[in-house]
Amino acid sequence: MKKLIFPLYGFLVGAALSVFASILFAMIAIMLLFGFPIYDPSELLVMMGYAGLYSVMFAFLPGASGGAYLAHWLSVSERTASEVTRRGLLVGAIAGLITSLACIGFVFYGSVDWTVLGFTLLAMAIASVTSLLAARFLAKKKSKFIQPPAQHLTPDT
């Protein structure tokens, strides 16, 4: 059971960060698609709410599973900061790609134009950064969940 606690914690961290990142992505997408000067604040909030719900729906599972994977990967052995950075960016890019492909398949029914391609790259960039943040956060919290193996001292007699 103790081996599952850190990956579950990574699942929660990845899910929380993917929710915030997907809402940020939705706000950027709404501002770019409908223009920045929206005169009715309630209309802006409704559009951001719908876009946020759609993006959270598609980003929750890949972000959470990416966080769980990073936590498991970190728990296996000691990693350097550059390895954590590379793996965090890679996992985030893959999670962003999966999220974008799911959104393209379900929302846009497979039609891709330059705008959708640009939003896919933006989603991958945002997911990569949040995955990197999750990986660094989990690397700092690893010592609370995983204890190093005890060194048995033998007397030199």
Tab-separated table of C-alpha atoms in Angstrom:
chain	number	residue	atom	x	y	z
A	1	MET	CA	0.000	0.000	0.000
A	2	LYS	CA	2.873	2.361	0.734
A	3	LYS	CA	4.112	2.035	-2.845
A	4	LEU	CA	0.783	3.363	-4.136
A	5	ILE	CA	0.652	6.518	-2.005
A	6	PHE	CA	3.218	8.528	-3.964
A	7	PRO	CA	1.756	7.675	-7.414
A	8	LEU	CA	-1.714	8.549	-6.080
A	9	TYR	CA	-0.310	11.843	-4.839
A	10	GLY	CA	1.192	12.353	-8.309
A	11	PHE	CA	-2.212	11.545	-9.814
A	12	LEU	CA	-3.802	14.286	-7.696
A	13	VAL	CA	-1.067	16.832	-8.433
A	14	GLY	CA	-1.212	16.081	-12.157
A	15	ALA	CA	-5.007	16.342	-12.150
A	16	ALA	CA	-5.008	19.659	-10.276
A	17	LEU	CA	-2.374	21.203	-12.512
A	18	SER	CA	-4.074	19.939	-15.664
A	19	VAL	CA	-7.351	21.521	-14.545
A	20	PHE	CA	-5.710	24.907	-14.007
A	21	ALA	CA	-3.745	24.628	-17.254
A	22	SER	CA	-6.813	23.664	-19.248
A	23	ILE	CA	-8.749	26.630	-17.884
A	24	LEU	CA	-5.805	28.879	-18.829
A	25	PHE	CA	-5.760	27.313	-22.299
A	26	ALA	CA	-9.499	27.867	-22.642
A	27	MET	CA	-9.151	31.527	-21.690
A	28	ILE	CA	-6.392	32.035	-24.255
A	29	ALA	CA	-8.400	30.234	-26.928
A	30	ILE	CA	-11.550	32.272	-26.247
A	31	MET	CA	-9.615	35.539	-26.311
A	32	LEU	CA	-7.935	34.641	-29.606
A	33	LEU	CA	-11.047	33.311	-31.323
A	34	PHE	CA	-13.512	36.001	-30.307
A	35	GLY	CA	-11.162	38.939	-29.962
A	36	PHE	CA	-9.990	40.722	-26.878
A	37	PRO	CA	-12.551	43.545	-26.635
A	38	ILE	CA	-15.658	41.798	-25.342
A	39	TYR	CA	-17.933	44.447	-23.877
A	40	ASP	CA	-20.226	42.240	-21.817
A	41	PRO	CA	-18.295	40.657	-18.918
A	42	SER	CA	-20.999	38.062	-18.303
A	43	GLU	CA	-20.738	36.890	-21.917
A	44	LEU	CA	-16.987	36.506	-21.483
A	45	LEU	CA	-17.448	34.502	-18.289
A	46	VAL	CA	-20.000	32.204	-19.920
A	47	MET	CA	-17.726	31.564	-22.914
A	48	MET	CA	-14.753	30.904	-20.628
A	49	GLY	CA	-16.888	28.623	-18.482
A	50	TYR	CA	-18.002	26.465	-21.396
A	51	ALA	CA	-14.538	26.366	-22.910
A	52	GLY	CA	-13.053	25.602	-19.492
A	53	LEU	CA	-15.457	22.720	-18.931
A	54	TYR	CA	-14.669	21.203	-22.319
A	55	SER	CA	-10.935	21.551	-21.847
A	56	VAL	CA	-11.044	20.180	-18.281
A	57	MET	CA	-13.085	17.232	-19.534
A	58	PHE	CA	-10.394	16.317	-22.052
A	59	ALA	CA	-7.307	17.262	-20.003
A	60	PHE	CA	-8.126	15.686	-16.641
A	61	LEU	CA	-7.284	12.058	-17.391
A	62	PRO	CA	-4.054	12.608	-19.406
A	63	GLY	CA	-2.771	15.125	-16.851
A	64	ALA	CA	-3.577	12.912	-13.901
A	65	SER	CA	-2.080	9.794	-15.474
A	66	GLY	CA	1.009	11.792	-16.435
A	67	GLY	CA	1.396	12.924	-12.819
A	68	ALA	CA	1.029	9.348	-11.582
A	69	TYR	CA	3.602	8.157	-14.116
A	70	LEU	CA	6.065	10.876	-13.090
A	71	ALA	CA	5.604	10.014	-9.411
A	72	HIS	CA	6.240	6.336	-10.108
A	73	TRP	CA	9.256	7.195	-12.259
A	74	LEU	CA	10.679	9.412	-9.520
A	75	SER	CA	10.127	6.789	-6.838
A	76	VAL	CA	12.143	4.116	-8.631
A	77	SER	CA	15.548	5.756	-8.166
A	78	GLU	CA	17.347	9.040	-7.732
A	79	ARG	CA	17.095	11.371	-10.711
A	80	THR	CA	19.078	14.466	-11.607
A	81	ALA	CA	17.390	17.801	-12.198
A	82	SER	CA	18.037	17.634	-15.950
A	83	GLU	CA	16.439	14.165	-16.160
A	84	VAL	CA	13.388	15.442	-14.277
A	85	THR	CA	13.152	18.428	-16.631
A	86	ARG	CA	13.417	16.324	-19.777
A	87	ARG	CA	10.972	13.655	-18.623
A	88	GLY	CA	8.513	16.252	-17.309
A	89	LEU	CA	8.495	18.115	-20.622
A	90	LEU	CA	8.169	14.879	-22.607
A	91	VAL	CA	5.294	13.540	-20.518
A	92	GLY	CA	3.549	16.909	-20.703
A	93	ALA	CA	3.932	17.113	-24.466
A	94	ILE	CA	2.499	13.627	-24.868
A	95	ALA	CA	-0.390	14.443	-22.496
A	96	GLY	CA	-1.077	17.656	-24.412
A	97	LEU	CA	-1.030	15.774	-27.708
A	98	ILE	CA	-3.448	13.149	-26.397
A	99	THR	CA	-5.723	15.892	-25.065
A	100	SER	CA	-5.618	17.766	-28.357
A	101	LEU	CA	-6.301	14.660	-30.425
A	102	ALA	CA	-9.244	13.753	-28.202
A	103	CYS	CA	-10.626	17.264	-28.517
A	104	ILE	CA	-10.132	17.252	-32.302
A	105	GLY	CA	-11.857	13.898	-32.577
A	106	PHE	CA	-14.823	14.617	-30.342
A	107	VAL	CA	-15.409	18.362	-30.640
A	108	PHE	CA	-14.193	19.191	-34.142
A	109	TYR	CA	-15.162	15.787	-35.625
A	110	GLY	CA	-11.747	15.317	-37.190
A	111	SER	CA	-11.573	18.587	-39.121
A	112	VAL	CA	-8.226	20.305	-38.715
A	113	ASP	CA	-7.271	23.733	-39.968
A	114	TRP	CA	-4.446	26.098	-39.067
A	115	THR	CA	-6.284	27.463	-36.041
A	116	VAL	CA	-6.866	24.008	-34.591
A	117	LEU	CA	-3.256	23.083	-35.292
A	118	GLY	CA	-2.096	26.257	-33.531
A	119	PHE	CA	-4.296	25.481	-30.529
A	120	THR	CA	-2.916	21.952	-30.474
A	121	LEU	CA	0.622	23.310	-30.244
A	122	LEU	CA	-0.481	25.764	-27.556
A	123	ALA	CA	-2.125	22.966	-25.568
A	124	MET	CA	1.047	20.882	-25.847
A	125	ALA	CA	3.161	23.809	-24.629
A	126	ILE	CA	0.900	24.508	-21.660
A	127	ALA	CA	0.711	20.809	-20.764
A	128	SER	CA	4.506	20.520	-20.986
A	129	VAL	CA	5.052	23.416	-18.615
A	130	THR	CA	2.507	22.157	-16.096
A	131	SER	CA	3.974	18.660	-16.294
A	132	LEU	CA	7.405	20.134	-15.654
A	133	LEU	CA	6.002	21.969	-12.632
A	134	ALA	CA	4.385	18.755	-11.407
A	135	ALA	CA	7.625	16.801	-11.857
A	136	ARG	CA	9.647	19.361	-9.929
A	137	PHE	CA	7.021	19.562	-7.199
A	138	LEU	CA	6.926	15.780	-6.885
A	139	ALA	CA	10.729	15.592	-6.823
A	140	LYS	CA	10.752	17.971	-3.856
A	141	LYS	CA	8.033	16.038	-2.005
A	142	LYS	CA	9.520	12.600	-2.696
A	143	SER	CA	11.350	12.448	0.632
A	144	LYS	CA	8.053	12.728	2.539
A	145	PHE	CA	6.612	9.651	0.847
A	146	ILE	CA	9.577	7.433	0.076
A	147	GLN	CA	12.161	6.666	2.695
A	148	PRO	CA	15.643	5.699	1.540
A	149	PRO	CA	16.666	2.146	2.409
A	150	ALA	CA	18.147	1.895	5.862
A	151	GLN	CA	21.883	1.386	6.048
A	152	HIS	CA	22.703	-1.431	8.441
A	153	LEU	CA	25.739	-0.630	10.485
A	154	THR	CA	27.953	-3.529	11.386
A	155	PRO	CA	30.440	-3.197	14.187
A	156	ASP	CA	34.093	-3.458	13.170
A	157	THR	CA	35.179	-5.819	15.918
